[in-house]
Amino acid sequence: MTSSALPLIPLLPLLLGSLLCFWLGHANTPQRRALTAAAAGAVALTVLALLAAQAPAVLAGQTLLSQTPWVPGIGLNANFRLDALALMFAALISGIGLLVIVYAAWYLHADDPAGKFFGTLMLFMAAMLGIVLADNLLLLLVFWELTSISSFLLIGYWNGRQESRDGARMALAITGGGGLVMLAGFVLLGNIGGSYEISELLLRGELIKAHPLYPVALGLVLVGCFTKSAQFPFHFWLPHAMAAPTPVSAYLHSATMVKAGLFLLLRLYPVLGGTALFEGVVGTVGLVTMVFGAFVAVFRHDLKGLLAYSTISQLGLIAFLIGLGSPLAKVAAVFHILNHAAFKAALFMGAGIVDHETGTRDLRKLGGLFAALPVVGTLMLLAAAAMAGLPPFNGFISKEMMLHEAVYATTLWGGHWAVPLLATLGGLFSAAYSLRLVHDCFFNGPANTTKAGLPNPHPHEPPWGMKAPLLLLVAVCVAVGLAPALLAGDFVARVSADVLGAPPPDFKLALWHGLNLPLALSAVAVLGGLGFYALLMRGRRLHAYRQQAWGGQPAFEAVQTAVFGAAAALTRATENGSLQRYVAWMLGSALLVGAWAFAGGPLPGGGDRPPLPATPLAIGVWLLLLALLAGVLRFQHQRFVATVMVGGVGLVTSMTFLGFSAPDLALTQLSVDVVSTVLLLMGLALLPATSPKESPGWRKGRDAALALAVGAGMAWLAWLVMTRYHDAISWYFLETALPKGGGSNVVNVILVDYRGYDTFGEITVLGIAGVGVLALLDGLRAKRPGLDPAGLPWSYAAPPLMLRVAARLLLPMALVVSIYIFWRGHNLPGGGFIAGLVTGIALVLQYMAVGQSQAEALLHGQAGRRYTRWVGTGLGIAALTGIGAMLLNQPFLTSAFGHPVVPVLGELALASAAVFDLGVYITVVGATLLMLSVLGAASKGSKA
Amino acid sequence: MTLLTMEFLVASGIGLTTAAAVYLLLRGRSYAVVLGLSLLGYAVNVFIFAMGRLWVNAAPILEGKAEVADPLPQALVLTAIVIGFATTGFVVELALRSRQENGTDHVDGGEPKA
């Protein structure tokens, strides 16, 4: 059945929730903080309502689907799926989310930014809802990584603290990295199963499990699940994540995000699960994690650290159950996920209250708090009893089921007795850390209300806003413990059916199953835990224990140190700060890559396009080029001479264009040459006039070899291409320029019409370069040398009279010429670029003739700053032309033209592209003047 | 067929200009690098232009000629020339700023150690 409401469930917090919270919480006033929390709560409530609206259909056994293609080319679709499993998780995420939001509204200090907190929390909620609702593996991965990122942001919420930053980075590296490994697994799964749709894959489990690559895909997906769900040996990020604010720990790092890995194991159970390999790996990792985490938890002195390791242990318990082959184990796993979410979120909230009220979480300093916090103490006592697996709480029932499955497991480790033994040991340590949590915090110390040794010596009961969520969760623990079949039985059965792909065998959730082996083991675990704790605590020996890092953390740190060290060494080896060296490396690599393409095959020779015979003029120009290049190299230390010769090479270039049928290019090159030579000379006036001779001989030799190799490569490639025939899209342009573009100068039609978008980009670059120059030199006053290289003082002559008169006469003529060039551009050589450059030259001439100050005054240039407006105007006109086409329902920059007959002037060829070209013209004039006048302003500085 | 074809002249011209440009790019003073970039701009523009092959008396103006040159590389190079000018301007002023900040025109931002 399709349901259009499904995408709303993750999208609502993603778009509306996060943006609204960021916006509302921007101002830090009490009203705004309350409003932000209220907005977040309202979103969570709406999500719950949306889920409730779908629940009847889902609980009746239907699977709701919603399908929207996103990037169908790679199999990524925004498909969502709501069955009972997804409903359970989505309800947990939004329900606990709502409680956490209420709790956090009172928890956060007045100077903690509320917008950042609730906005990121909304982001996380959306990501998590996306994971559980996604019906597409790739979509799921997108949300999966989004939870890693939002978790990173939330752990690092107090980003001024070192431990927050370290914890955030570690969590991101482990869970984000695991997600990437999982992506590889998903791609494999998609290839094997022929689809990324989970609904499709669920039907193809047998095919996938029989495939030779199944073990690889399973291994990769499991790495993702284990890192996210903090399974040994990837568990160590979770205790460090406790640097997050406590509401975050309660929400992400106990109730929801760390269960994402378990969710995925359940979701893909029909696809991947049930094999001996699956059972061996998941069951073993779960069992080891359960015992290990519980054991370490007993020895943690930090309240939240203890809870973190207990979470690791409980997650291990669930993973162990998922791994076990029997269907009832899945029922127990589903049930324990619910139970754990309830009691662990409650315990974290209680831990947050203790921290909030006393200012510390160190169990060695706390103790005897029951007198000061009787209500919180009672609630935590009840929640801890549920965690320890005592009757009549919910935790007891699911732990009994776990022990039952462990005792009767026949396939894991061949049904060895070590399995129930380890499971019982896990229960024993759980009882011990639960006991320690309550005892060390609320009883083990003097029972008075004033605690002199604490940072805050007067703890008292918090407001009900913080206690109410706690109370609600504890009530759930008790109620489910007392009436499990009534409250949870049907629902758990429904969810288990979705996990198994078939209805589970009959089971009854109950406190009392009669005297049997699991009950006996449970009693052993509780009593053993009591004894173990009593033994450790005798004479407070436990408080003297020094904690150390366990498991994967030393490995992670070793890898991190090694990677950072290697990166630093590589940087030192390659990046010595010498630009000369980088350029050499770059050119060398380019040469190598270019040569690589020809490696292995015979070198191609000349093609069959008949060559053009060289004319005497061409040979003369070629010889001139040789002479100029030799001159540039010979006189490179005398900069004025070299500059003039480089300008000469520009002239040769423009002759080349002219000779080979490119009049537009010749005109452009010629005008650019004029302005850029002026520019170079102006720059040179502020730089030393000569270069020292400092390169050692070996370096000159190396550079010459590199230069010749690069030059030879370019020449050879050019020759190869020029001697061959070619086919190009240009022929299309040639055919259609006149009938469709309305112009006979094809180059100009391409610029302003066919490739108008490119041109728009290019004039934007031009504008950016101009503004960049302004940013570089604005306000800079370069110190000019007072003496010339020969030691004579510079004198500043007034511009010669002839020049002034000529410039004044030339300006209107040049403007008329540029208008003419502009106007004819669509049909004859010319156009916006060339006309812009001609105008630029004419104006630059004014600068030279009447001086910087007068020209500035004339043009209102304000040291170049005003020309940014010209650039902006030009870009604006070009953009408006494009948008105008869009208003007429044509693609951006579509051109139109007509030939209206105007009295006196006759028939006129008018194209909307001409307006675009006008934008080009103004931008070019603006950018040219901007660069020159900024440089001119900089050189008006004081003499040194 | 002789070696002295237009294609040879253009190709070798591109090659030699590139070589001179690269040599200047590898010098230690900012102004030489600016000149090198200018030269490299010329060479690269002609190179791209030559991708449309060489044509004589065949300007891409539609007036009933039998054959016309490939207009596309010309259009690309036309904007490239103007952007090349903008880049040169930017680099010149970067060189100025760098000298102002570092007190030297060496590209590494400090006088080389002897």
PDB file of N, CA, C and O in Angstrom, chain A residues 900-926:
ATOM      1  N   PRO A 900      13.593  44.539 -38.057  1.00  0.00           N
ATOM      2  CA  PRO A 900      12.605  45.613 -38.247  1.00  0.00           C
ATOM      3  C   PRO A 900      13.135  46.662 -39.227  1.00  0.00           C
ATOM      4  O   PRO A 900      14.340  46.905 -39.309  1.00  0.00           O
ATOM      5  N   VAL A 901      12.218  47.243 -39.997  1.00  0.00           N
ATOM      6  CA  VAL A 901      12.607  48.314 -40.920  1.00  0.00           C
ATOM      7  C   VAL A 901      12.325  49.649 -40.231  1.00  0.00           C
ATOM      8  O   VAL A 901      11.208  49.925 -39.812  1.00  0.00           O
ATOM      9  N   VAL A 902      13.373  50.420 -40.032  1.00  0.00           N
ATOM     10  CA  VAL A 902      13.250  51.690 -39.332  1.00  0.00           C
ATOM     11  C   VAL A 902      13.386  52.808 -40.357  1.00  0.00           C
ATOM     12  O   VAL A 902      14.256  52.730 -41.227  1.00  0.00           O
ATOM     13  N   PRO A 903      12.530  53.821 -40.317  1.00  0.00           N
ATOM     14  CA  PRO A 903      12.667  54.929 -41.274  1.00  0.00           C
ATOM     15  C   PRO A 903      14.053  55.550 -41.182  1.00  0.00           C
ATOM     16  O   PRO A 903      14.652  55.567 -40.100  1.00  0.00           O
ATOM     17  N   VAL A 904      14.533  56.053 -42.245  1.00  0.00           N
ATOM     18  CA  VAL A 904      15.848  56.684 -42.385  1.00  0.00           C
ATOM     19  C   VAL A 904      16.972  55.661 -42.358  1.00  0.00           C
ATOM     20  O   VAL A 904      17.779  55.557 -43.264  1.00  0.00           O
ATOM     21  N   LEU A 905      17.028  54.809 -41.266  1.00  0.00           N
ATOM     22  CA  LEU A 905      18.145  53.884 -41.129  1.00  0.00           C
ATOM     23  C   LEU A 905      17.980  52.650 -42.020  1.00  0.00           C
ATOM     24  O   LEU A 905      18.942  51.958 -42.301  1.00  0.00           O
ATOM     25  N   GLY A 906      16.766  52.380 -42.435  1.00  0.00           N
ATOM     26  CA  GLY A 906      16.560  51.189 -43.259  1.00  0.00           C
ATOM     27  C   GLY A 906      16.385  49.950 -42.412  1.00  0.00           C
ATOM     28  O   GLY A 906      16.049  50.017 -41.227  1.00  0.00           O
ATOM     29  N   GLU A 907      16.648  48.778 -43.014  1.00  0.00           N
ATOM     30  CA  GLU A 907      16.438  47.533 -42.282  1.00  0.00           C
ATOM     31  C   GLU A 907      17.541  47.343 -41.256  1.00  0.00           C
ATOM     32  O   GLU A 907      18.716  47.480 -41.557  1.00  0.00           O
ATOM     33  N   LEU A 908      17.164  47.012 -40.036  1.00  0.00           N
ATOM     34  CA  LEU A 908      18.138  46.822 -38.967  1.00  0.00           C
ATOM     35  C   LEU A 908      18.098  45.370 -38.509  1.00  0.00           C
ATOM     36  O   LEU A 908      17.025  44.796 -38.359  1.00  0.00           O
ATOM     37  N   ALA A 909      19.286  44.805 -38.303  1.00  0.00           N
ATOM     38  CA  ALA A 909      19.325  43.466 -37.733  1.00  0.00           C
ATOM     39  C   ALA A 909      19.402  43.610 -36.222  1.00  0.00           C
ATOM     40  O   ALA A 909      20.384  44.103 -35.689  1.00  0.00           O
ATOM     41  N   LEU A 910      18.355  43.226 -35.525  1.00  0.00           N
ATOM     42  CA  LEU A 910      18.326  43.374 -34.075  1.00  0.00           C
ATOM     43  C   LEU A 910      18.229  41.996 -33.442  1.00  0.00           C
ATOM     44  O   LEU A 910      17.349  41.215 -33.776  1.00  0.00           O
ATOM     45  N   ALA A 911      19.128  41.706 -32.533  1.00  0.00           N
ATOM     46  CA  ALA A 911      19.030  40.438 -31.823  1.00  0.00           C
ATOM     47  C   ALA A 911      19.105  40.737 -30.337  1.00  0.00           C
ATOM     48  O   ALA A 911      19.813  41.652 -29.911  1.00  0.00           O
ATOM     49  N   SER A 912      18.375  39.982 -29.531  1.00  0.00           N
ATOM     50  CA  SER A 912      18.445  40.207 -28.086  1.00  0.00           C
ATOM     51  C   SER A 912      19.853  39.909 -27.590  1.00  0.00           C
ATOM     52  O   SER A 912      20.292  40.395 -26.560  1.00  0.00           O
ATOM     53  N   ALA A 913      20.594  39.110 -28.399  1.00  0.00           N
ATOM     54  CA  ALA A 913      21.981  38.833 -28.038  1.00  0.00           C
ATOM     55  C   ALA A 913      22.800  40.116 -27.988  1.00  0.00           C
ATOM     56  O   ALA A 913      23.795  40.189 -27.276  1.00  0.00           O
ATOM     57  N   ALA A 914      22.367  41.144 -28.753  1.00  0.00           N
ATOM     58  CA  ALA A 914      23.112  42.398 -28.734  1.00  0.00           C
ATOM     59  C   ALA A 914      23.051  43.039 -27.348  1.00  0.00           C
ATOM     60  O   ALA A 914      24.018  43.655 -26.902  1.00  0.00           O
ATOM     61  N   VAL A 915      21.941  42.856 -26.642  1.00  0.00           N
ATOM     62  CA  VAL A 915      21.839  43.392 -25.282  1.00  0.00           C
ATOM     63  C   VAL A 915      22.809  42.665 -24.372  1.00  0.00           C
ATOM     64  O   VAL A 915      23.505  43.269 -23.545  1.00  0.00           O
ATOM     65  N   PHE A 916      22.887  41.358 -24.551  1.00  0.00           N
ATOM     66  CA  PHE A 916      23.849  40.568 -23.795  1.00  0.00           C
ATOM     67  C   PHE A 916      25.261  41.062 -24.076  1.00  0.00           C
ATOM     68  O   PHE A 916      26.072  41.251 -23.171  1.00  0.00           O
ATOM     69  N   ASP A 917      25.525  41.308 -25.362  1.00  0.00           N
ATOM     70  CA  ASP A 917      26.846  41.790 -25.770  1.00  0.00           C
ATOM     71  C   ASP A 917      27.149  43.139 -25.130  1.00  0.00           C
ATOM     72  O   ASP A 917      28.290  43.443 -24.802  1.00  0.00           O
ATOM     73  N   LEU A 918      26.097  43.954 -24.937  1.00  0.00           N
ATOM     74  CA  LEU A 918      26.285  45.233 -24.258  1.00  0.00           C
ATOM     75  C   LEU A 918      26.771  45.006 -22.829  1.00  0.00           C
ATOM     76  O   LEU A 918      27.670  45.707 -22.337  1.00  0.00           O
ATOM     77  N   GLY A 919      26.200  43.993 -22.170  1.00  0.00           N
ATOM     78  CA  GLY A 919      26.662  43.631 -20.833  1.00  0.00           C
ATOM     79  C   GLY A 919      28.135  43.254 -20.855  1.00  0.00           C
ATOM     80  O   GLY A 919      28.924  43.671 -20.000  1.00  0.00           O
ATOM     81  N   VAL A 920      28.518  42.454 -21.866  1.00  0.00           N
ATOM     82  CA  VAL A 920      29.921  42.063 -22.009  1.00  0.00           C
ATOM     83  C   VAL A 920      30.786  43.313 -22.150  1.00  0.00           C
ATOM     84  O   VAL A 920      31.809  43.463 -21.468  1.00  0.00           O
ATOM     85  N   TYR A 921      30.340  44.222 -23.019  1.00  0.00           N
ATOM     86  CA  TYR A 921      31.089  45.453 -23.297  1.00  0.00           C
ATOM     87  C   TYR A 921      31.346  46.233 -22.006  1.00  0.00           C
ATOM     88  O   TYR A 921      32.471  46.594 -21.682  1.00  0.00           O
ATOM     89  N   ILE A 922      30.271  46.473 -21.238  1.00  0.00           N
ATOM     90  CA  ILE A 922      30.423  47.288 -20.025  1.00  0.00           C
ATOM     91  C   ILE A 922      31.314  46.592 -19.007  1.00  0.00           C
ATOM     92  O   ILE A 922      32.162  47.212 -18.358  1.00  0.00           O
ATOM     93  N   THR A 923      31.181  45.259 -18.894  1.00  0.00           N
ATOM     94  CA  THR A 923      32.029  44.533 -17.950  1.00  0.00           C
ATOM     95  C   THR A 923      33.491  44.659 -18.330  1.00  0.00           C
ATOM     96  O   THR A 923      34.356  44.886 -17.471  1.00  0.00           O
ATOM     97  N   VAL A 924      33.780  44.514 -19.629  1.00  0.00           N
ATOM     98  CA  VAL A 924      35.172  44.579 -20.068  1.00  0.00           C
ATOM     99  C   VAL A 924      35.750  45.968 -19.791  1.00  0.00           C
ATOM    100  O   VAL A 924      36.853  46.100 -19.244  1.00  0.00           O
ATOM    101  N   VAL A 925      35.003  47.024 -20.132  1.00  0.00           N
ATOM    102  CA  VAL A 925      35.501  48.379 -19.863  1.00  0.00           C
ATOM    103  C   VAL A 925      35.728  48.559 -18.367  1.00  0.00           C
ATOM    104  O   VAL A 925      36.788  49.040 -17.928  1.00  0.00           O
ATOM    105  N   GLY A 926      34.741  48.135 -17.573  1.00  0.00           N
ATOM    106  CA  GLY A 926      34.842  48.313 -16.113  1.00  0.00           C
ATOM    107  C   GLY A 926      36.042  47.586 -15.548  1.00  0.00           C
ATOM    108  O   GLY A 926      36.825  48.147 -14.774  1.00  0.00           O
TER     109      GLY A 926
END
